[in-house]
Amino acid sequence: QVQLVESGGGLVQAGGSLKLSCAASGRTFSSVAMGWFRQAPGKDRDFVAAINWSGGTTDYADSVKGRFTISRDNAKNTVYLQMSSLKPEDTAVYYCAAAYYSGYYVYTKNRQYDRWGQGTQVTVSS
């Protein structure tokens, strides 16, 4: 049974930083493409960042480029999202996702992922 468990969310002031983690269990992690998405109240779940199996390819939403960094540690079965210069508009539930059918590419669409975590709340105060 595949499980993705996010952690690291919380309340932070604008301009601050947070680092989210997503631990995967149950299947081979090192061959899986991973992504982060977020959903604010009343809005769709939007793409934030993605990374391929090796970490050699990444992609970001325009709104977070230069502020967020996605990385992974395959030895720890964990993907990270380092968030800096946070803004109130970054407030959302953040979800990690896994594309177990393919790890070579990065994926930016919800439908391209087949496993999801339960989400972690990030709140940025002004």
PDB file of C-alpha atoms in Angstrom:
ATOM      1  CA  GLN A   1       0.000   0.000   0.000  1.00  0.00           C
ATOM      2  CA  VAL A   2       1.513   3.274  -1.146  1.00  0.00           C
ATOM      3  CA  GLN A   3       1.448   6.090   1.379  1.00  0.00           C
ATOM      4  CA  LEU A   4       2.565   9.692   1.104  1.00  0.00           C
ATOM      5  CA  VAL A   5       2.784  11.681   4.331  1.00  0.00           C
ATOM      6  CA  GLU A   6       3.434  15.422   4.300  1.00  0.00           C
ATOM      7  CA  SER A   7       4.844  17.385   7.214  1.00  0.00           C
ATOM      8  CA  GLY A   8       6.356  20.770   7.957  1.00  0.00           C
ATOM      9  CA  GLY A   9       3.384  23.047   7.440  1.00  0.00           C
ATOM     10  CA  GLY A  10       2.471  25.794   9.855  1.00  0.00           C
ATOM     11  CA  LEU A  11       1.989  29.498  10.430  1.00  0.00           C
ATOM     12  CA  VAL A  12       4.676  31.907   9.266  1.00  0.00           C
ATOM     13  CA  GLN A  13       4.927  35.650   8.728  1.00  0.00           C
ATOM     14  CA  ALA A  14       5.231  37.119   5.267  1.00  0.00           C
ATOM     15  CA  GLY A  15       8.843  37.009   4.140  1.00  0.00           C
ATOM     16  CA  GLY A  16       9.560  33.917   6.183  1.00  0.00           C
ATOM     17  CA  SER A  17      10.472  30.375   5.198  1.00  0.00           C
ATOM     18  CA  LEU A  18       9.164  26.862   5.642  1.00  0.00           C
ATOM     19  CA  LYS A  19      10.368  23.479   4.480  1.00  0.00           C
ATOM     20  CA  LEU A  20       7.811  20.812   3.665  1.00  0.00           C
ATOM     21  CA  SER A  21       8.634  17.119   3.582  1.00  0.00           C
ATOM     22  CA  CYS A  22       6.820  14.224   1.981  1.00  0.00           C
ATOM     23  CA  ALA A  23       7.783  10.713   3.039  1.00  0.00           C
ATOM     24  CA  ALA A  24       6.811   7.848   0.748  1.00  0.00           C
ATOM     25  CA  SER A  25       6.444   4.243   1.711  1.00  0.00           C
ATOM     26  CA  GLY A  26       5.300   1.007   0.225  1.00  0.00           C
ATOM     27  CA  ARG A  27       6.931   0.979  -3.199  1.00  0.00           C
ATOM     28  CA  THR A  28      10.124   1.914  -4.996  1.00  0.00           C
ATOM     29  CA  PHE A  29      10.568   5.635  -4.564  1.00  0.00           C
ATOM     30  CA  SER A  30      13.720   6.228  -6.564  1.00  0.00           C
ATOM     31  CA  SER A  31      12.014   5.599  -9.923  1.00  0.00           C
ATOM     32  CA  VAL A  32       9.004   7.828  -9.253  1.00  0.00           C
ATOM     33  CA  ALA A  33       8.317  11.381 -10.396  1.00  0.00           C
ATOM     34  CA  MET A  34       7.062  13.614  -7.586  1.00  0.00           C
ATOM     35  CA  GLY A  35       5.191  16.889  -7.391  1.00  0.00           C
ATOM     36  CA  TRP A  36       3.776  19.477  -5.024  1.00  0.00           C
ATOM     37  CA  PHE A  37       0.390  21.097  -5.469  1.00  0.00           C
ATOM     38  CA  ARG A  38      -1.615  23.517  -3.349  1.00  0.00           C
ATOM     39  CA  GLN A  39      -5.239  24.367  -2.830  1.00  0.00           C
ATOM     40  CA  ALA A  40      -6.525  27.577  -1.302  1.00  0.00           C
ATOM     41  CA  PRO A  41     -10.099  27.780   0.036  1.00  0.00           C
ATOM     42  CA  GLY A  42     -12.620  27.933  -2.778  1.00  0.00           C
ATOM     43  CA  LYS A  43      -9.990  27.398  -5.467  1.00  0.00           C
ATOM     44  CA  ASP A  44      -8.719  24.541  -7.599  1.00  0.00           C
ATOM     45  CA  ARG A  45      -5.692  22.480  -6.654  1.00  0.00           C
ATOM     46  CA  ASP A  46      -2.822  24.083  -8.529  1.00  0.00           C
ATOM     47  CA  PHE A  47       0.615  22.904  -9.566  1.00  0.00           C
ATOM     48  CA  VAL A  48       3.543  24.236  -7.535  1.00  0.00           C
ATOM     49  CA  ALA A  49       6.656  22.203  -8.350  1.00  0.00           C
ATOM     50  CA  ALA A  50       7.752  18.883  -9.813  1.00  0.00           C
ATOM     51  CA  ILE A  51      10.881  16.741  -9.890  1.00  0.00           C
ATOM     52  CA  ASN A  52      11.834  13.668 -11.875  1.00  0.00           C
ATOM     53  CA  TRP A  53      13.212  10.427 -10.472  1.00  0.00           C
ATOM     54  CA  SER A  54      16.831  11.515 -10.321  1.00  0.00           C
ATOM     55  CA  GLY A  55      16.281  15.113  -9.280  1.00  0.00           C
ATOM     56  CA  GLY A  56      17.981  16.227 -12.468  1.00  0.00           C
ATOM     57  CA  THR A  57      14.864  17.855 -13.896  1.00  0.00           C
ATOM     58  CA  THR A  58      12.556  20.220 -12.050  1.00  0.00           C
ATOM     59  CA  ASP A  59       9.724  22.552 -12.965  1.00  0.00           C
ATOM     60  CA  TYR A  60       7.923  25.329 -11.103  1.00  0.00           C
ATOM     61  CA  ALA A  61       4.796  27.394 -11.358  1.00  0.00           C
ATOM     62  CA  ASP A  62       5.590  30.959 -12.387  1.00  0.00           C
ATOM     63  CA  SER A  63       4.195  32.230  -9.099  1.00  0.00           C
ATOM     64  CA  VAL A  64       6.862  30.431  -7.045  1.00  0.00           C
ATOM     65  CA  LYS A  65       9.916  30.532  -9.328  1.00  0.00           C
ATOM     66  CA  GLY A  66      12.913  31.919  -7.522  1.00  0.00           C
ATOM     67  CA  ARG A  67      11.256  31.464  -4.111  1.00  0.00           C
ATOM     68  CA  PHE A  68      10.567  27.721  -3.840  1.00  0.00           C
ATOM     69  CA  THR A  69      12.933  24.802  -4.387  1.00  0.00           C
ATOM     70  CA  ILE A  70      11.937  21.167  -4.816  1.00  0.00           C
ATOM     71  CA  SER A  71      14.448  18.437  -4.021  1.00  0.00           C
ATOM     72  CA  ARG A  72      14.526  14.773  -3.123  1.00  0.00           C
ATOM     73  CA  ASP A  73      16.560  12.277  -1.152  1.00  0.00           C
ATOM     74  CA  ASN A  74      15.984   8.839  -2.635  1.00  0.00           C
ATOM     75  CA  ALA A  75      17.880   7.157   0.192  1.00  0.00           C
ATOM     76  CA  LYS A  76      15.279   8.565   2.598  1.00  0.00           C
ATOM     77  CA  ASN A  77      12.276   8.137   0.288  1.00  0.00           C
ATOM     78  CA  THR A  78      11.520  11.804   0.805  1.00  0.00           C
ATOM     79  CA  VAL A  79      10.786  14.824  -1.356  1.00  0.00           C
ATOM     80  CA  TYR A  80      11.096  18.364  -0.022  1.00  0.00           C
ATOM     81  CA  LEU A  81       9.728  21.792  -0.826  1.00  0.00           C
ATOM     82  CA  GLN A  82      11.823  24.658   0.526  1.00  0.00           C
ATOM     83  CA  MET A  83       9.691  27.791   0.549  1.00  0.00           C
ATOM     84  CA  SER A  84      11.242  31.212   1.028  1.00  0.00           C
ATOM     85  CA  SER A  85      10.037  34.822   0.790  1.00  0.00           C
ATOM     86  CA  LEU A  86       6.567  33.575   1.566  1.00  0.00           C
ATOM     87  CA  LYS A  87       3.573  35.752   0.729  1.00  0.00           C
ATOM     88  CA  PRO A  88       0.017  35.705   2.097  1.00  0.00           C
ATOM     89  CA  GLU A  89      -1.141  34.400  -1.286  1.00  0.00           C
ATOM     90  CA  ASP A  90       0.937  31.261  -0.677  1.00  0.00           C
ATOM     91  CA  THR A  91      -1.557  30.283   2.036  1.00  0.00           C
ATOM     92  CA  ALA A  92      -3.065  26.926   1.105  1.00  0.00           C
ATOM     93  CA  VAL A  93      -3.126  23.222   1.848  1.00  0.00           C
ATOM     94  CA  TYR A  94      -0.040  21.739   0.207  1.00  0.00           C
ATOM     95  CA  TYR A  95      -0.182  18.225  -1.221  1.00  0.00           C
ATOM     96  CA  CYS A  96       2.573  15.990  -2.470  1.00  0.00           C
ATOM     97  CA  ALA A  97       1.876  13.597  -5.294  1.00  0.00           C
ATOM     98  CA  ALA A  98       3.594  10.655  -6.967  1.00  0.00           C
ATOM     99  CA  ALA A  99       3.518   9.445 -10.559  1.00  0.00           C
ATOM    100  CA  TYR A 100       4.344   5.778 -10.120  1.00  0.00           C
ATOM    101  CA  TYR A 101       3.816   4.905 -13.774  1.00  0.00           C
ATOM    102  CA  SER A 102       6.781   7.002 -14.927  1.00  0.00           C
ATOM    103  CA  GLY A 103       9.643   8.814 -13.293  1.00  0.00           C
ATOM    104  CA  TYR A 104      11.642  10.119 -16.233  1.00  0.00           C
ATOM    105  CA  TYR A 105       9.713  13.330 -16.852  1.00  0.00           C
ATOM    106  CA  VAL A 106       8.223  16.057 -14.688  1.00  0.00           C
ATOM    107  CA  TYR A 107       4.466  16.465 -14.613  1.00  0.00           C
ATOM    108  CA  THR A 108       2.414  19.579 -13.967  1.00  0.00           C
ATOM    109  CA  LYS A 109      -1.178  18.318 -14.176  1.00  0.00           C
ATOM    110  CA  ASN A 110      -3.231  16.792 -11.358  1.00  0.00           C
ATOM    111  CA  ARG A 111      -4.357  13.945 -13.594  1.00  0.00           C
ATOM    112  CA  GLN A 112      -0.758  12.883 -14.262  1.00  0.00           C
ATOM    113  CA  TYR A 113      -0.302  11.763 -10.663  1.00  0.00           C
ATOM    114  CA  ASP A 114      -1.721   8.556  -9.263  1.00  0.00           C
ATOM    115  CA  ARG A 115      -0.966   8.871  -5.543  1.00  0.00           C
ATOM    116  CA  TRP A 116      -1.630  11.795  -3.203  1.00  0.00           C
ATOM    117  CA  GLY A 117      -0.840  12.682   0.366  1.00  0.00           C
ATOM    118  CA  GLN A 118      -3.340  14.045   2.862  1.00  0.00           C
ATOM    119  CA  GLY A 119      -2.021  17.590   2.726  1.00  0.00           C
ATOM    120  CA  THR A 120      -0.418  20.008   5.163  1.00  0.00           C
ATOM    121  CA  GLN A 121      -1.648  23.518   5.919  1.00  0.00           C
ATOM    122  CA  VAL A 122       0.595  26.494   5.237  1.00  0.00           C
ATOM    123  CA  THR A 123      -0.628  29.860   6.479  1.00  0.00           C
ATOM    124  CA  VAL A 124       1.276  33.066   5.748  1.00  0.00           C
ATOM    125  CA  SER A 125       0.264  36.097   7.771  1.00  0.00           C
ATOM    126  CA  SER A 126       0.725  39.644   6.533  1.00  0.00           C
TER     127      SER A 126
END
